[in-house]
Coordinates of C-alpha atoms in Angstrom, one line a residue:
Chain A
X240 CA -55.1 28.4 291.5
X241 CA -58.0 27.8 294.2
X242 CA -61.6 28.1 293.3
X243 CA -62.1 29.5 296.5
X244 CA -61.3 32.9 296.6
X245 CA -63.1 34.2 300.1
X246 CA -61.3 31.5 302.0
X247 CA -64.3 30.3 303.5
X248 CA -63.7 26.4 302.1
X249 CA -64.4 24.7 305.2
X250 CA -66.9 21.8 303.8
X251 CA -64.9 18.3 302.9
X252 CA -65.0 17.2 299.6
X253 CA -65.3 13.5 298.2
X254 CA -62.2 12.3 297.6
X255 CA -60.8 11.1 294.7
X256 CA -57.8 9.2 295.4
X257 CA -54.5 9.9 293.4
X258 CA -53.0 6.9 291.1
X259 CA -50.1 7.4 293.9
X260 CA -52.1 6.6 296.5
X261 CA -52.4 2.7 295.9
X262 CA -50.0 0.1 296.9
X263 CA -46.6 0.4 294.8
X264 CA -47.1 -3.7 293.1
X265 CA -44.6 -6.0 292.3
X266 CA -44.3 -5.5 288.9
X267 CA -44.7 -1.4 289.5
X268 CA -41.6 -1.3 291.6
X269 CA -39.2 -3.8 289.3
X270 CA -40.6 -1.0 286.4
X271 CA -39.4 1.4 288.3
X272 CA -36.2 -0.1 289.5
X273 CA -35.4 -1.2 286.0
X274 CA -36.1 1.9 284.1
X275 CA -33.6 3.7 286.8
X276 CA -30.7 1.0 287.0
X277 CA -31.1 1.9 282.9
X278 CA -30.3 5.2 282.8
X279 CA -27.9 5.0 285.9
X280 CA -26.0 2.7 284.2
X281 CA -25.7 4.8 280.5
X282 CA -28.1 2.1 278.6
X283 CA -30.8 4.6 277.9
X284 CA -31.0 8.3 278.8
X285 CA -34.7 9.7 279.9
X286 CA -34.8 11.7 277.4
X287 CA -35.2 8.3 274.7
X288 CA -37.3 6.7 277.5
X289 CA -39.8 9.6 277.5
X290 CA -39.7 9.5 273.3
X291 CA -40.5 6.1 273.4
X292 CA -43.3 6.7 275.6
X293 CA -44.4 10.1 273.5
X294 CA -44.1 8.3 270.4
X295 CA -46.7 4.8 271.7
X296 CA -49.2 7.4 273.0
X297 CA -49.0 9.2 269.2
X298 CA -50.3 5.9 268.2
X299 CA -54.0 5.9 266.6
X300 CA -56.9 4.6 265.7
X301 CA -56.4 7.4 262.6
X302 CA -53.5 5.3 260.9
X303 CA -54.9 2.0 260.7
X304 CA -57.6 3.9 259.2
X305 CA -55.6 5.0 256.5
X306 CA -54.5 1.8 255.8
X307 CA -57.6 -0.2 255.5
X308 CA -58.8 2.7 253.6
X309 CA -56.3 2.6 251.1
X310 CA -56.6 -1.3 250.8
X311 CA -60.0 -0.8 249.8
X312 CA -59.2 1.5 246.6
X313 CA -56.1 -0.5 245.5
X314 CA -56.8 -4.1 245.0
X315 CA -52.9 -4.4 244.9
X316 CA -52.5 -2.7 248.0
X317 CA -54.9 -5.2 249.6
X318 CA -52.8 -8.4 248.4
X319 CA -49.7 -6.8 250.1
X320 CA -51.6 -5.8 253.6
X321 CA -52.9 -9.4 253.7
X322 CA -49.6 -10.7 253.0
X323 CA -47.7 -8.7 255.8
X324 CA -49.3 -5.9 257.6
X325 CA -46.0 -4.3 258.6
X326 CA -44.8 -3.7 255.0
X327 CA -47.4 -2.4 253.6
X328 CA -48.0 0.2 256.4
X329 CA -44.4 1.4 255.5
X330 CA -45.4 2.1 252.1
X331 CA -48.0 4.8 253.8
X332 CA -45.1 6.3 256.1
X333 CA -46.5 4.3 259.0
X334 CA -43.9 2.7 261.5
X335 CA -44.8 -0.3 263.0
X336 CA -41.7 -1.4 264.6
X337 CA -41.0 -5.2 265.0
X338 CA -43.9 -6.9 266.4
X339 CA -45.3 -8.7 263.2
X340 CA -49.3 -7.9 262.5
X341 CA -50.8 -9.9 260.0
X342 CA -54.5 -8.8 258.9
X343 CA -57.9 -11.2 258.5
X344 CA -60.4 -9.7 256.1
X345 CA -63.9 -9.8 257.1
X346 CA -66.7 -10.6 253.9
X347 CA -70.1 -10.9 253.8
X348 CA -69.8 -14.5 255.2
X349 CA -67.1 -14.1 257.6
X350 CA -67.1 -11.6 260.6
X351 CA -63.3 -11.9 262.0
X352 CA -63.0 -10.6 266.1
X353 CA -59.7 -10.0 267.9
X354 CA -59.2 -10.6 271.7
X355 CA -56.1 -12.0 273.5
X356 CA -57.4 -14.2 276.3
X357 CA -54.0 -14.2 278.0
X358 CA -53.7 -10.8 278.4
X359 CA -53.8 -7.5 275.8
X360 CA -51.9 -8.1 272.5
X361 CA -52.8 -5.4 270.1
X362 CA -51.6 -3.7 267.2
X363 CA -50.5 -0.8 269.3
X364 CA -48.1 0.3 266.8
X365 CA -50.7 0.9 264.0
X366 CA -54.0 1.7 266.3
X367 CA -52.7 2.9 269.1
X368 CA -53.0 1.8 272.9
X369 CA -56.2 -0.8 273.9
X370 CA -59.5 0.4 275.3
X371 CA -59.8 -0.7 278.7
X372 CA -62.5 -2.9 277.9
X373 CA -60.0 -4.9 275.6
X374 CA -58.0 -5.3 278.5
X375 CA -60.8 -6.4 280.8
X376 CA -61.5 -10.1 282.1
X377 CA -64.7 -9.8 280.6
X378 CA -64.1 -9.4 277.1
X379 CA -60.9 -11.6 277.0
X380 CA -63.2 -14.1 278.6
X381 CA -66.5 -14.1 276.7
X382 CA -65.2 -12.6 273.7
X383 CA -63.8 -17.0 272.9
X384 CA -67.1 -18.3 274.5
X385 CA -70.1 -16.0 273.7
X386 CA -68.8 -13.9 270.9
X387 CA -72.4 -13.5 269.6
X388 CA -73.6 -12.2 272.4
X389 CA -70.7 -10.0 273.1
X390 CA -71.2 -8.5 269.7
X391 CA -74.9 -7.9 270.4
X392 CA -74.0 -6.1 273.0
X393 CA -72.0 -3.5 271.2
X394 CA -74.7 -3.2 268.8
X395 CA -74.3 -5.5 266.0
X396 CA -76.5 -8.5 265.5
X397 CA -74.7 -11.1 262.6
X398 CA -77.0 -13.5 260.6
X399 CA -76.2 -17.6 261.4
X400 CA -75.2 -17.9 257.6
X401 CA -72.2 -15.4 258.7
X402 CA -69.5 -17.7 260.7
X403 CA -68.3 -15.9 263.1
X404 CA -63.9 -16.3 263.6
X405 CA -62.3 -15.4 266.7
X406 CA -58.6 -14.6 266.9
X407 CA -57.3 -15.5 269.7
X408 CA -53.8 -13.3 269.9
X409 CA -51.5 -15.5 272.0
X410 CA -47.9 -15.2 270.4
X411 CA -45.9 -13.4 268.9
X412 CA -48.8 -12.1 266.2
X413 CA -51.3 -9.1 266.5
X414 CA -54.2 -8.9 264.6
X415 CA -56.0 -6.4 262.9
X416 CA -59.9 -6.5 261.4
X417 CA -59.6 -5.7 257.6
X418 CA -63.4 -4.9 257.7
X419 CA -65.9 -4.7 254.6
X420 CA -65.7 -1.8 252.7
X421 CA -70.0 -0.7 253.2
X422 CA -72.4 -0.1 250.3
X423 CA -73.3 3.7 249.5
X424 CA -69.6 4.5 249.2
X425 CA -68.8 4.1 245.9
X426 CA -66.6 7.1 244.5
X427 CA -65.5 8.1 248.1
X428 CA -62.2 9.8 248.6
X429 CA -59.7 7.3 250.4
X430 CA -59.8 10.3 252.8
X431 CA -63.7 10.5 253.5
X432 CA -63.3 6.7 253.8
X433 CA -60.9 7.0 256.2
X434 CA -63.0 8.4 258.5
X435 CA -65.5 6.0 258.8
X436 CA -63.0 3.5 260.0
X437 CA -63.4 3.6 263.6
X438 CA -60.8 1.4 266.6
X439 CA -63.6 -1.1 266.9
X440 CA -64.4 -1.7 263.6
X441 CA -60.2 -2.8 263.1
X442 CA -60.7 -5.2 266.1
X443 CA -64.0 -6.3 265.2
X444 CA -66.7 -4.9 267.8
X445 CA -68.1 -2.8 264.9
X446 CA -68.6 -2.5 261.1
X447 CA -68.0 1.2 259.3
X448 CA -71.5 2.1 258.6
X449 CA -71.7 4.8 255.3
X450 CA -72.1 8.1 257.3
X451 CA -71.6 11.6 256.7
X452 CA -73.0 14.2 253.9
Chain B
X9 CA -31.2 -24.8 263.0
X10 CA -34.9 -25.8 263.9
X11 CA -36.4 -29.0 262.7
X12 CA -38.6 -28.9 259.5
X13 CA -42.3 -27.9 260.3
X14 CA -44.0 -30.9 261.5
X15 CA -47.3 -30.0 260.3
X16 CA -48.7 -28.8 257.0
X17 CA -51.7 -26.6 256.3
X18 CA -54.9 -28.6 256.3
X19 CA -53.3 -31.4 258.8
X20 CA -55.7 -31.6 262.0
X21 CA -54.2 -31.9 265.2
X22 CA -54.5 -32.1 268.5
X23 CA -53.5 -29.2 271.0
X24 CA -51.4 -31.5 274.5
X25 CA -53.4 -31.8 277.3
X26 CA -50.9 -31.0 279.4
X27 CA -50.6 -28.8 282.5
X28 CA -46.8 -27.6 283.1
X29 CA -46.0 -25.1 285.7
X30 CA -44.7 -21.4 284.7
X31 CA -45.3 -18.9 281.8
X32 CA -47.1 -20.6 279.0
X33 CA -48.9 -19.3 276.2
X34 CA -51.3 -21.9 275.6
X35 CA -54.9 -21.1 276.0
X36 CA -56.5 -23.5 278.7
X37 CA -59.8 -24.1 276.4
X38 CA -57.7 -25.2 273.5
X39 CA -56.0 -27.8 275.7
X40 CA -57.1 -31.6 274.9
X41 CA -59.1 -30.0 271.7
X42 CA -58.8 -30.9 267.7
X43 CA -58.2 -28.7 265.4
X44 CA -57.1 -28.3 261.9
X45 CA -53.6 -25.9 260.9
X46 CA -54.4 -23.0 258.7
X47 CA -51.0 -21.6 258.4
X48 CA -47.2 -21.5 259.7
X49 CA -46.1 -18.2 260.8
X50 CA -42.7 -19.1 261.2
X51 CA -40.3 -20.0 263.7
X52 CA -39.6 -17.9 267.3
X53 CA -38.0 -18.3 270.6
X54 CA -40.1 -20.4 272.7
X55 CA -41.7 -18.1 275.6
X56 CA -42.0 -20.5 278.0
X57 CA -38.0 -20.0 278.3
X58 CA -37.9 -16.4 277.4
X59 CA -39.7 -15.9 280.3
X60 CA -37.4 -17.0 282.8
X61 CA -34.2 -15.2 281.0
X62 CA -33.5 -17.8 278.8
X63 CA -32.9 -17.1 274.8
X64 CA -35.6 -19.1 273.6
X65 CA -33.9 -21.5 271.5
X66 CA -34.5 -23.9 270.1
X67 CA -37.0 -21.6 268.1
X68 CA -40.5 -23.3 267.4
X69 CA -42.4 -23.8 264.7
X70 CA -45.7 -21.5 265.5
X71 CA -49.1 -22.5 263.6
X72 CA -52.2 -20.5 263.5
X73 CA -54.6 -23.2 264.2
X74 CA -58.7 -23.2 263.7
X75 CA -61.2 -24.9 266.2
X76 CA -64.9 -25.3 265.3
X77 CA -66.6 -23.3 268.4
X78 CA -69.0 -26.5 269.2
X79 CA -65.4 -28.8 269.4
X80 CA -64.6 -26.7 272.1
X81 CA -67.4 -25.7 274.0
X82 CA -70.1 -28.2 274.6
X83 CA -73.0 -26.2 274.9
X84 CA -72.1 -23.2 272.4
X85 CA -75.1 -21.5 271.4
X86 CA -73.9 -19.5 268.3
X87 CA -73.5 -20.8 264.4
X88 CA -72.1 -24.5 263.2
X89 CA -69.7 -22.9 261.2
X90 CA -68.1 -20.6 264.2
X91 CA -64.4 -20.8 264.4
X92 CA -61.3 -19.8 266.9
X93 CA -58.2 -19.2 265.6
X94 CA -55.6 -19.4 267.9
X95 CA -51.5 -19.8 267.5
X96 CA -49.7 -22.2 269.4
X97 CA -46.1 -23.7 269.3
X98 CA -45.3 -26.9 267.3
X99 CA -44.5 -28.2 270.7
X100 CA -47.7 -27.8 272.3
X101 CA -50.0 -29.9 269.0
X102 CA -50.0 -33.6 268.0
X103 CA -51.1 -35.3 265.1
X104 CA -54.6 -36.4 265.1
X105 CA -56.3 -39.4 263.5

């Protein structure tokens, strides 16, 4: 389809340079070569590949959502999320695959932050895939050394008498922010409670604020 | 069959200051620092030889360990009580004290 009907397109536009159009990496090409020799060889057809790939994206913010919600109308539930994030996900219809997550409950003197310094642990399988800023130097960086002042800058300010704990994500754990269920919600439907559970407040960056009529 | 766990909850430790070559999952800031274990996780391969095709064993012991912020950064500007939590391998901590 051209946007230029009469033809007469004969100005140059900016640009933008295709994903294609950078140098193939090291790692890029041994992806590539692996996820070929794979299939060639009968391991894995491209049809599971391209599930696998369809079923990560599917990922969202939207089920850990569900789950914190939950945890905050059933005191039992909580326990058992604590205990073993995985588990208790299961009991909601939520897949998490293998990776063990393990939750840390922020109160009203503890604010817990996730970052993985090394590189971009996450609970993919319950949240979904990271923001690009989780991924970036500069969080993974300041978020261990200045975490005050990275939290400013996305908006929330913490009182001193509220210690601030960092999780550092370096193994074979991923975290996720059981955050504090906010005042002016009593009554709400797990549902409408759901909602106000955004990605950054189940990594930390934010708190759910009571919104919504 | 991997050792016992070396270290109970509560024990303060001390993470190697140590600087081997290859894939290591160690954070740099943590090295040479005290802290105190909060939990054991449980046992998996060790990455260091998972990452060069190996099959990880013997598993190690993995600990989710808490640093006051001041113990590792001199000059940290936020709140005495601050923490980082990190996990490391039994291999990587000593006992402190």
């Amino acid at each position: 389809m051209s946007h230029d009907p009469a033809g007469s397109h004969d100005h140059p536009h900016p640009r933008q340079p295709d994903i294609e159009d950078g140098p193939l990496t090291h790692h890029m090409a041994l992806t590539e070569a692996v996820a070929a020799l794979l299939q060639k060889k009968g391991v894995i057809t491209g049809e599971e590949l391209r599930r696998t790939l369809e079923d990560i994206d599917s990922r969202s913010p939207a089920d850990g959502a569900r789950v914190v919600a939950r945890a905050w109308v059933d005191p039992a539930y909580r326990e058992r999320l604590l205990e073993d994030v995985n588990t208790a996900a299961a009991e909601l219809g939520i897949d998490t695959g293998n990776i063990p997550i393990r939750a840390v409950e922020s109160t009203d003197t503890v604010h817990q932050l996730v970052v993985c310094t090394l590189c971009s642990c996450y609970p993919r399988m319950l949240i979904g895939l990271p923001p690009d800023w989780y991924k970036a130097r500069a969080y993974r960086s300041r978020a261990v050394r200045e975490p005050r002042a990275v939290l400013r800058e996305f908006g929330l300010t913490l009182p001193d008498h509220v210690e601030v704990r960092v999780h550092d994500s370096t193994a074979d754990m991923r975290y996720l922010v059981l955050p504090r269920r906010p005042g002016g919600t009593q009554g709400w439907s797990e549902e409408r409670l759901a909602a106000i559970v955004t990605r950054d407040c189940m990594v930390g960056t934010a708190v759910p604020v009571a919104t919504g009529g | 069959m991997p050792d016992q766990p070396r270290f109970d909850p509560g024990s303060t430790v001390r993470v190697k200051s140590l600087t081997p070559p290859g894939h290591v999952r160690t954070p740099w800031f943590t090295r040479g620092k005290n802290g105190v274990v909060v939990q054991l996780l449980g046992t998996f391969g060790n990455p260091e030889d998972l990452a060069y095709g190996g099959n990880g064993e013997p598993r190690r012991p993995l600990y989710r360990v808490s640093f006051r912020q001041s113990a590792l950064w001199p000059d940290y500007d936020g709140a005495e009580t601050d923490t980082l939590v990190a996990d490391i391998y039994e291999h990587w901590l000593e006992p402190e004290g």
